[in-house]
Short mmCIF file of C-alpha atoms in Angstrom, two decimals:
data_model
loop_
_atom_site.label_atom_id
_atom_site.label_comp_id
_atom_site.label_asym_id
_atom_site.label_seq_id
_atom_site.Cartn_x
_atom_site.Cartn_y
_atom_site.Cartn_z
CA MET A 29 -11.48 7.97 8.20
CA ASP A 30 -12.38 10.93 10.32
CA VAL A 31 -9.32 12.48 12.29
CA VAL A 32 -9.50 14.65 15.31
CA GLU A 33 -6.49 16.79 16.22
CA VAL A 34 -5.76 16.90 19.85
CA PRO A 35 -4.28 20.13 20.93
CA THR A 36 -1.12 20.20 23.14
CA ASN A 37 -1.40 20.32 26.88
CA ARG A 38 0.45 23.64 26.94
CA PRO A 39 1.22 26.06 23.99
CA VAL A 40 4.39 25.23 22.10
CA ALA A 41 7.19 27.60 22.85
CA ARG A 42 9.78 26.15 20.52
CA ILE A 43 11.23 28.33 17.72
CA ASP A 44 11.58 26.35 14.42
CA HIS A 45 14.23 28.37 12.36
CA ASN A 46 14.49 28.06 8.55
CA ASP A 47 16.88 25.37 7.17
CA ALA A 48 20.54 26.31 6.76
CA VAL A 49 21.78 25.19 3.19
CA PHE A 50 25.41 24.67 2.40
CA LYS A 51 27.28 23.76 -0.79
CA THR A 52 29.02 20.75 0.50
CA MET A 53 28.68 18.31 3.42
CA LYS A 54 32.04 19.32 4.69
CA GLY A 55 30.86 22.93 5.17
CA LYS A 56 27.60 21.66 6.72
CA PHE A 57 29.44 19.64 9.37
CA ASN A 58 31.66 22.46 10.16
CA ALA A 59 28.71 24.80 10.70
CA VAL A 60 27.09 22.17 13.01
CA VAL A 61 30.16 22.01 15.13
CA GLU A 62 30.40 25.74 15.46
CA GLU A 63 26.86 25.91 16.36
CA VAL A 64 27.22 23.20 19.09
CA VAL A 65 30.33 25.04 20.45
CA ALA A 66 28.51 28.37 20.71
CA SER A 67 25.50 26.86 22.46
CA HIS A 68 27.67 24.86 24.93
CA GLU A 69 29.62 27.99 25.83
CA LYS A 70 26.29 29.71 27.00
CA GLY A 71 25.10 26.55 28.90
CA GLN A 72 22.30 25.60 26.44
CA PRO A 73 21.81 21.77 26.03
CA VAL A 74 22.02 20.57 22.44
CA LEU A 75 20.59 17.31 20.75
CA VAL A 76 22.07 16.60 17.34
CA GLY A 77 20.05 14.32 15.33
CA THR A 78 21.73 12.20 12.61
CA ILE A 79 20.37 9.57 10.07
CA ASN A 80 22.98 6.89 10.67
CA ILE A 81 25.69 5.83 13.07
CA ASP A 82 28.46 6.84 10.71
CA THR A 83 27.43 10.52 10.79
CA SER A 84 27.05 10.50 14.61
CA GLU A 85 30.66 8.99 15.03
CA LEU A 86 32.05 11.54 12.43
CA LEU A 87 30.52 14.52 14.55
CA SER A 88 31.65 12.84 17.69
CA ASP A 89 35.38 12.94 16.43
CA MET A 90 34.97 16.59 15.37
CA LEU A 91 33.68 17.65 18.62
CA LYS A 92 36.52 15.59 20.42
CA LYS A 93 38.96 17.63 18.61
CA ARG A 94 37.26 21.00 19.78
CA GLY A 95 37.29 19.62 23.38
CA ILE A 96 33.59 19.55 23.82
CA PRO A 97 32.23 16.98 26.22
CA HIS A 98 29.38 14.98 24.72
CA ASN A 99 27.39 11.71 24.72
CA VAL A 100 26.72 9.62 21.65
CA LEU A 101 23.39 7.80 21.48
CA ASN A 102 23.26 5.58 18.36
CA ALA A 103 21.59 2.28 19.60
CA LYS A 104 24.89 0.63 20.09
CA TYR A 105 25.01 0.94 23.86
CA HIS A 106 21.53 -0.09 25.00
CA GLU A 107 22.38 -0.30 28.73
CA LEU A 108 23.52 3.37 28.68
CA GLU A 109 20.63 4.88 26.88
CA ALA A 110 18.37 5.68 29.64
CA GLU A 111 21.15 7.35 31.67
CA ILE A 112 22.28 9.35 28.65
CA VAL A 113 18.79 10.62 27.80
CA ALA A 114 18.26 11.61 31.45
CA GLU A 115 21.39 13.78 31.26
CA ALA A 116 20.59 15.38 27.87
CA GLY A 117 18.46 18.15 29.33
CA LYS A 118 21.08 19.52 31.76
CA HIS A 119 22.82 22.77 30.99
CA GLY A 120 25.87 22.43 28.82
CA ALA A 121 24.92 18.96 27.88
CA VAL A 122 25.66 17.80 24.27
CA THR A 123 24.11 14.68 22.86
CA ILE A 124 24.41 13.06 19.42
CA ALA A 125 21.60 10.66 18.73
CA THR A 126 20.22 8.61 15.73
CA ASN A 127 16.60 8.30 14.88
CA MET A 128 15.97 5.19 16.82
CA ALA A 129 17.98 5.94 19.73
CA GLY A 130 16.13 7.33 22.79
CA ARG A 131 12.82 7.42 20.97
CA GLY A 132 9.80 7.77 23.16
CA THR A 133 11.51 9.42 26.05
CA ASP A 134 11.22 12.94 27.36
CA ILE A 135 14.22 14.98 27.89
CA LYS A 136 13.72 17.00 31.09
CA LEU A 137 15.31 20.46 31.45
CA ASP A 138 16.79 21.95 34.61
CA ASP A 139 16.31 25.54 35.54
CA GLU A 140 19.71 26.64 34.16
CA ALA A 141 18.91 25.08 30.89
CA ARG A 142 15.57 26.84 30.64
CA ALA A 143 17.25 30.17 31.36
CA ALA A 144 19.82 29.46 28.51
CA GLY A 145 16.94 29.02 25.97
CA GLY A 146 15.96 25.35 26.47
CA LEU A 147 16.95 22.37 24.47
CA LYS A 148 18.35 23.15 20.99
CA ILE A 149 17.72 20.55 18.24
CA ILE A 150 20.10 20.40 15.33
CA GLY A 151 19.27 18.16 12.48
CA THR A 152 22.08 17.13 10.18
CA GLU A 153 20.01 16.16 7.19
CA ARG A 154 16.46 16.12 6.15
CA HIS A 155 14.77 12.71 5.99
CA GLU A 156 12.60 11.39 3.19
CA SER A 157 9.62 11.51 5.54
CA ARG A 158 8.60 14.78 7.27
CA ARG A 159 7.09 12.83 9.98
CA ILE A 160 10.51 11.71 11.12
CA ASP A 161 11.78 15.35 11.09
CA ASN A 162 8.85 16.48 13.17
CA GLN A 163 9.73 13.74 15.70
CA LEU A 164 13.13 15.11 15.91
CA ARG A 165 11.89 18.76 16.46
CA GLY A 166 9.38 17.46 19.03
CA ARG A 167 12.23 16.45 21.35
CA ALA A 168 12.42 20.13 22.38
CA GLY A 169 9.60 22.36 23.55
CA ARG A 170 7.59 19.61 25.50
CA GLN A 171 5.14 20.81 28.06
CA GLY A 172 5.68 24.43 27.25
CA ASP A 173 9.36 24.47 27.78
CA PRO A 174 11.47 26.72 25.73
CA GLY A 175 13.57 25.43 22.75
CA GLU A 176 14.59 25.88 19.23
CA SER A 177 15.32 23.75 16.14
CA ARG A 178 17.21 23.95 12.84
CA PHE A 179 18.22 21.72 10.18
CA TYR A 180 21.48 21.88 8.43
CA ILE A 181 21.51 20.65 4.74
CA SER A 182 23.93 20.42 1.96
CA LEU A 183 23.44 19.93 -1.81
CA GLU A 184 25.40 16.74 -1.42
CA ASP A 185 22.60 15.12 0.82
CA ASN A 186 20.70 12.17 -0.50
CA LEU A 187 17.48 14.03 -0.62
CA MET A 188 19.02 16.88 -2.46
CA ARG A 189 20.75 14.86 -4.96
CA LEU A 190 17.41 13.26 -5.96
CA PHE A 191 15.56 16.56 -6.30
CA ALA A 192 16.74 19.94 -7.33
CA GLN A 193 20.37 19.46 -6.89
CA GLU A 194 21.63 20.60 -10.29
CA THR A 195 19.32 23.70 -10.27
CA LEU A 196 20.55 24.76 -6.80
CA MET A 197 24.22 23.90 -7.53
CA ASN A 198 24.07 26.25 -10.64
CA THR A 199 22.55 28.98 -8.53
CA PHE A 200 25.16 28.60 -5.80
CA ASN A 201 27.97 28.78 -8.33
CA LYS A 202 26.59 31.94 -10.08
CA LEU A 203 26.27 33.65 -6.68
CA GLY A 204 29.72 32.70 -5.77
CA VAL A 205 28.75 30.83 -2.50
CA GLY A 206 31.64 29.28 -0.73
CA GLU A 207 31.99 25.84 0.88
CA ASN A 208 31.31 27.36 4.42
CA ASP A 209 28.88 29.99 3.33
CA GLN A 210 25.29 29.50 4.75
CA ILE A 211 22.24 30.18 2.74
CA GLU A 212 18.98 30.66 4.59
CA HIS A 213 15.61 31.35 3.03
CA LYS A 214 12.02 30.27 3.33
CA LEU A 215 11.90 29.46 -0.29
CA LEU A 216 14.74 26.92 0.16
CA SER A 217 12.80 25.25 3.20
CA ASN A 218 9.70 25.09 0.97
CA ALA A 219 11.62 23.55 -1.87
CA ILE A 220 12.92 20.91 0.50
CA GLU A 221 9.57 20.10 1.82
CA THR A 222 8.25 19.64 -1.60
CA ALA A 223 10.87 17.22 -2.43
CA GLN A 224 9.81 15.42 0.64
CA LYS A 225 6.26 15.46 -0.39
CA LYS A 226 7.17 13.88 -3.72
CA ILE A 227 9.01 11.08 -2.05
CA GLU A 228 6.09 10.55 0.42
CA THR A 229 3.64 10.57 -2.56
CA ASN A 230 5.87 7.95 -4.29
CA ASN A 231 6.18 5.73 -1.26
CA TYR A 232 2.36 6.01 -0.66
CA GLY A 233 1.81 4.83 -4.29
CA ILE A 234 4.12 1.96 -3.70
CA ARG A 235 2.23 0.83 -0.47
CA CYS A 236 -0.89 1.16 -2.33
CA HIS A 237 0.31 -1.16 -5.11
CA LEU A 238 1.54 -3.59 -2.51
CA LEU A 239 -1.77 -3.58 -0.78
CA GLU A 240 -3.55 -4.37 -4.09
CA TYR A 241 -1.07 -7.23 -4.86
CA ASP A 242 -1.59 -8.48 -1.25
CA GLN A 243 -5.37 -8.47 -1.69
CA VAL A 244 -5.18 -10.87 -4.46
CA MET A 245 -3.31 -13.34 -2.25
CA ASN A 246 -5.46 -12.66 0.71
CA GLU A 247 -8.62 -13.62 -1.24
CA GLN A 248 -7.07 -16.89 -2.37
CA ARG A 249 -5.57 -17.50 1.03
CA GLU A 250 -9.07 -17.29 2.77
CA ILE A 251 -10.51 -19.87 0.32
CA MET A 252 -7.71 -22.37 0.84
CA TYR A 253 -7.64 -21.83 4.65
CA ALA A 254 -11.44 -22.26 4.86
CA GLU A 255 -11.19 -25.67 3.12
CA ARG A 256 -8.20 -26.67 5.23
CA ARG A 257 -10.21 -25.75 8.35
CA ARG A 258 -13.02 -27.97 7.39
CA VAL A 259 -10.51 -30.83 7.10
CA LEU A 260 -8.76 -30.05 10.32
CA ASP A 261 -12.13 -29.78 12.25
CA GLY A 262 -12.82 -33.41 11.18
CA GLU A 263 -15.77 -32.67 8.90
CA SER A 264 -16.90 -35.28 6.37
CA MET A 265 -15.31 -34.38 3.02
CA ARG A 266 -17.41 -37.07 0.97
CA SER A 267 -19.48 -34.44 -0.65
CA SER A 268 -16.53 -32.43 -1.72
CA ILE A 269 -14.76 -35.59 -3.04
CA MET A 270 -17.88 -36.52 -4.99
CA LYS A 271 -17.95 -33.07 -6.47
CA MET A 272 -14.28 -33.49 -7.41
CA ILE A 273 -15.02 -36.65 -9.19
CA THR A 274 -17.82 -35.28 -11.25
CA ASP A 275 -15.94 -32.00 -12.03
CA PHE A 276 -12.91 -33.92 -13.19
CA VAL A 277 -14.96 -36.06 -15.50
CA GLU A 278 -16.92 -32.99 -16.88
CA GLY A 279 -13.65 -31.26 -17.43
CA VAL A 280 -12.06 -34.19 -19.43
CA VAL A 281 -15.14 -34.41 -21.61
CA ASN A 282 -15.28 -30.72 -22.32
CA ARG A 283 -11.64 -30.69 -23.17
CA CYS A 284 -11.93 -33.66 -25.67
CA VAL A 285 -15.41 -33.66 -27.07
CA SER A 286 -16.70 -30.79 -29.33
CA ASP A 287 -20.48 -29.94 -29.60
CA ASP A 288 -20.30 -29.72 -33.42
CA LYS A 289 -19.07 -33.28 -33.87
CA SER A 290 -21.10 -36.52 -33.86
CA ALA A 291 -20.38 -39.42 -31.51
CA ASP A 292 -18.45 -41.48 -34.09
CA GLU A 293 -16.13 -38.47 -34.68
CA TRP A 294 -14.99 -38.17 -31.08
CA ASN A 295 -11.43 -38.76 -30.06
CA TYR A 296 -11.96 -41.69 -27.80
CA ASP A 297 -8.19 -42.16 -27.36
CA GLU A 298 -7.74 -38.79 -26.00
CA ILE A 299 -10.56 -39.29 -23.56
CA ASN A 300 -9.04 -42.53 -22.19
CA GLU A 301 -5.64 -40.96 -22.10
CA LEU A 302 -6.76 -38.31 -19.86
CA LEU A 303 -9.44 -40.05 -17.77
CA LEU A 304 -8.19 -43.63 -17.12
CA PRO A 305 -4.94 -42.71 -15.18
CA THR A 306 -7.00 -40.80 -12.65
CA ILE A 307 -10.24 -42.74 -12.67
CA PRO A 308 -9.58 -46.44 -13.83
CA VAL A 309 -13.00 -47.12 -15.36
CA GLU A 310 -13.64 -49.36 -18.30
CA PRO A 311 -12.12 -47.74 -21.58
CA VAL A 312 -14.48 -45.43 -23.22
CA VAL A 313 -15.58 -46.48 -26.68
CA TYR A 314 -18.14 -45.64 -29.23
CA ASP A 315 -21.74 -46.41 -28.12
CA GLU A 316 -24.58 -45.82 -30.33
CA ASN A 317 -26.76 -45.29 -27.39
CA VAL A 318 -24.68 -42.19 -26.48
CA LYS A 319 -25.54 -39.47 -28.96
CA ASN A 320 -24.27 -36.18 -27.58
CA LYS A 321 -21.76 -34.85 -25.11
CA ASN A 322 -24.11 -34.43 -22.25
CA GLU A 323 -25.22 -38.02 -22.42
CA LEU A 324 -21.40 -39.00 -22.38
CA THR A 325 -20.79 -36.84 -19.48
CA HIS A 326 -23.71 -38.39 -17.57
CA VAL A 327 -22.61 -41.86 -18.26
CA LEU A 328 -18.95 -41.29 -17.16
CA LYS A 329 -20.13 -39.52 -14.10
CA GLU A 330 -22.33 -42.57 -13.09
CA LYS A 331 -19.31 -44.92 -13.77
CA ALA A 332 -16.98 -42.88 -11.64
CA VAL A 333 -19.21 -42.43 -8.83
CA LYS A 334 -20.12 -46.16 -8.80
CA LEU A 335 -16.44 -47.03 -8.83
CA TYR A 336 -15.78 -44.79 -5.79
CA GLU A 337 -18.81 -46.26 -3.95
CA ASP A 338 -17.47 -49.82 -4.58
CA LYS A 339 -14.15 -48.48 -3.08
CA GLU A 340 -15.95 -47.21 -0.04
CA ALA A 341 -17.71 -50.58 0.43
CA MET A 342 -14.23 -52.25 0.85
CA PHE A 343 -13.84 -50.56 4.16
CA PRO A 344 -15.58 -52.25 7.16
CA GLU A 345 -15.82 -48.95 8.92
CA PRO A 346 -17.14 -45.93 7.00
CA GLU A 347 -15.25 -43.54 9.18
CA THR A 348 -11.92 -45.13 7.82
CA ILE A 349 -12.51 -43.85 4.31
CA ARG A 350 -13.58 -40.47 5.55
CA GLU A 351 -10.38 -40.19 7.63
CA ILE A 352 -8.33 -41.18 4.52
CA GLU A 353 -10.24 -38.50 2.53
CA ARG A 354 -9.30 -35.88 5.05
CA VAL A 355 -5.45 -36.94 5.11
CA VAL A 356 -5.24 -37.09 1.31
CA LEU A 357 -6.92 -33.82 0.81
CA LEU A 358 -5.02 -31.92 3.33
CA LYS A 359 -1.52 -33.09 2.08
CA VAL A 360 -2.50 -32.25 -1.58
CA ILE A 361 -3.83 -28.87 -0.55
CA ASP A 362 -0.74 -28.07 1.35
CA ARG A 363 1.73 -29.14 -1.31
CA LYS A 364 -0.12 -27.32 -4.22
CA TRP A 365 -0.76 -24.15 -2.06
CA MET A 366 3.02 -23.89 -1.17
CA ASP A 367 3.89 -24.26 -4.92
CA HIS A 368 1.29 -21.68 -5.82
CA ILE A 369 2.78 -19.16 -3.32
CA ASP A 370 6.25 -19.49 -4.89
CA ASP A 371 4.73 -19.08 -8.40
CA MET A 372 2.85 -15.91 -7.30
CA ASP A 373 6.00 -14.43 -5.80
CA GLN A 374 7.82 -15.04 -9.09
CA LEU A 375 4.84 -13.43 -10.95
CA LYS A 376 5.07 -10.39 -8.80
CA GLN A 377 8.74 -9.89 -9.32
CA GLY A 378 8.35 -9.70 -13.16
CA ILE A 379 4.73 -8.18 -13.47
CA GLY A 380 6.18 -4.68 -13.75
CA LEU A 381 7.49 -5.39 -17.18
CA GLN A 382 3.81 -5.31 -18.27
CA ALA A 383 3.95 -1.51 -18.14
CA TYR A 384 6.26 -1.61 -21.26
CA GLY A 385 3.23 -2.97 -23.18
CA GLN A 386 1.01 -0.24 -21.95
CA LYS A 387 -0.79 -2.42 -19.53
CA ASP A 388 -1.53 -1.94 -15.87
CA PRO A 389 0.64 -4.30 -13.96
CA VAL A 390 -1.88 -4.60 -11.08
CA VAL A 391 -4.71 -5.62 -13.47
CA GLN A 392 -2.47 -8.05 -15.27
CA TYR A 393 -1.22 -9.55 -11.93
CA LYS A 394 -4.89 -9.99 -10.85
CA MET A 395 -5.81 -11.66 -14.10
CA MET A 396 -2.82 -13.97 -14.14
CA GLY A 397 -3.07 -14.71 -10.43
CA TYR A 398 -6.65 -15.91 -10.72
CA ASP A 399 -5.79 -18.16 -13.68
CA MET A 400 -3.02 -19.61 -11.70
CA PHE A 401 -5.46 -20.05 -8.87
CA ASP A 402 -7.93 -21.99 -11.19
CA GLU A 403 -4.98 -24.19 -12.46
CA MET A 404 -4.10 -25.02 -8.86
CA THR A 405 -7.58 -25.86 -7.82
CA GLN A 406 -7.85 -28.22 -10.94
CA ALA A 407 -4.46 -29.75 -10.02
CA ILE A 408 -5.74 -30.34 -6.44
CA THR A 409 -8.90 -31.98 -7.84
CA GLU A 410 -6.93 -34.28 -10.13
CA ASP A 411 -4.31 -35.35 -7.50
CA THR A 412 -6.96 -35.96 -4.75
CA VAL A 413 -9.25 -38.03 -7.09
CA ARG A 414 -6.26 -40.07 -8.52
CA LEU A 415 -4.98 -40.90 -5.03
CA LEU A 416 -8.38 -41.96 -3.62
CA MET A 417 -9.26 -44.04 -6.68
CA HIS A 418 -6.21 -46.12 -6.38
CA ILE A 419 -6.35 -46.91 -2.73
CA GLN A 420 -5.94 -50.56 -2.00
CA VAL A 421 -7.27 -52.28 1.20
CA GLU A 422 -4.83 -54.93 2.47
CA GLU A 423 -6.00 -57.75 4.61
CA LYS A 424 -4.46 -58.37 7.97
CA VAL A 425 -2.08 -61.40 7.74
CA GLU A 426 -0.81 -63.11 10.85
CA ARG A 427 2.87 -63.28 11.01
CA GLU A 428 4.42 -66.76 11.53
CA GLN A 429 6.61 -67.24 14.56
CA VAL A 430 10.18 -67.38 13.33
CA ALA A 431 12.08 -66.59 16.52
CA LYS A 432 13.02 -69.40 18.86
CA VAL A 433 11.86 -69.37 22.37
CA THR A 434 14.77 -68.20 24.65
CA GLY A 435 15.03 -67.18 28.25
CA THR A 436 14.47 -63.63 27.35
CA ASN A 437 11.06 -64.10 25.76
CA LYS A 438 9.66 -67.12 27.84
CA ASP A 439 10.09 -67.44 31.42
CA GLU A 440 9.89 -71.21 32.05
CA GLY A 441 12.38 -72.74 34.45
CA SER A 442 13.27 -75.60 32.04
CA SER A 443 14.30 -73.33 29.24
CA VAL A 444 16.43 -70.87 31.30
CA LYS A 445 19.95 -71.78 30.73
CA GLY A 446 22.75 -71.27 33.49
CA PRO A 447 26.10 -69.87 32.96
CA VAL A 448 28.56 -71.78 30.61
CA LYS A 449 31.36 -73.49 32.66
CA ARG A 450 34.91 -74.27 31.23
CA THR A 451 35.63 -77.97 31.05
CA ASP A 452 39.36 -77.90 30.13
CA LYS A 453 42.11 -76.23 32.03
CA LYS A 454 42.78 -72.66 31.14
CA ILE A 455 46.12 -72.14 29.28
CA TYR A 456 47.98 -68.87 30.06
CA PRO A 457 50.25 -67.10 27.54
CA ASN A 458 53.45 -68.08 29.41
CA ASP A 459 52.49 -71.71 30.08
CA LEU A 460 54.14 -74.39 28.03
CA CYS A 461 52.26 -75.10 24.98
CA PRO A 462 50.26 -78.38 25.11
CA CYS A 463 51.43 -79.58 21.77
CA GLY A 464 54.69 -80.66 23.29
CA SER A 465 56.98 -78.29 21.31
CA GLY A 466 58.57 -77.08 24.51
CA LYS A 467 57.80 -73.36 23.55
CA LYS A 468 55.53 -71.04 25.52
CA TYR A 469 51.97 -71.07 24.49
CA LYS A 470 51.94 -67.40 23.27
CA ASN A 471 54.86 -68.19 20.94
CA CYS A 472 53.48 -71.47 19.62
CA CYS A 473 49.83 -72.46 19.17
CA GLY A 474 48.49 -69.34 21.04
CA ARG A 475 49.78 -67.17 18.21
CA LYS A 476 47.27 -68.82 15.87
CA ALA A 477 44.52 -68.52 18.37
#
């Protein structure tokens, strides 16, 4: 891909200082605070960039102890971000921000801030990607404004622990470098950038491998989705079903019959065991008219096709069986495809172990993935053919009327019943019981009611 570099609108006046390297993180943070205090005293605005919220809150506590007013921009207070960014370019302003906070916004300087040297960028740690570091530097020196930047690094930072920590630590110890001593040299900055390049190269390789893995699934996905689209668009799938039937028959014959054996030596039990559960034709037996495998395949294909055509003739409307084909095929494809996705994910998780056998994991993933895809298509063929071959057409039977006609389902005057009226006198709980016992009804017969 061709790339064209677009020049800045105005020349960049920002001064990018060499990295300041310290032995410990404590010494680094102390130096950062001292630099912020010195810049604040002369009215120069400062933007401190951190890699996480914990670091930003740690520096905030240290600045509070020194009595430096400041704002913290760490994506925890979204409603205040715009206001904080707008104030970050004023003289004497101190802002602590994480990578994600305030991204994509310009920090405008006032006249006093420009006179004090412009916005000062202080990075508390190098990131794995140089692009993120450059984005932090780019907060200063916009549109030709003055500014400066410097990164403060310790040998205990994550990046330094991965690369060259032991060598630099031994060098610092030999030179007698203290906790708060600052080492600044172009060679150190180059070594740090080299470590970043190694990480970027490693991450690039990981992304390339992921793309190669995804390409395998993408090719399979396009095949399956194209077939699903045909079904969803309402196309006739009869030709595909017929091909599935003949392919399944041919696969069974190829699996059970060998070319170097005569017809009387074939394993007919195995053929019937594999064929009949899916395609219920007459059991295959020895026939002297069938002399080779091709003839057997041809005969079985004719029987299977004839069986399916008889199944089609059972439906009064041809479109009915076409719709059934689409429904069955869609359900089988969806079920098998979801299972295949899970299997491919499990394969990807363990494919890296192939490297121990001096094999390329990507190549092995492609080979195994394609084999699993073939197995899935064979399973789709078998399940679809089996379901369609066993479809039964049920005749419509008229249901007998078992419910009695009542006023709710037949509006005839003679059948509509009126409200039920009481014929006997109502007995209340405190009335004398009609049995003649002399007790109240509720204490006598009413207790049993």
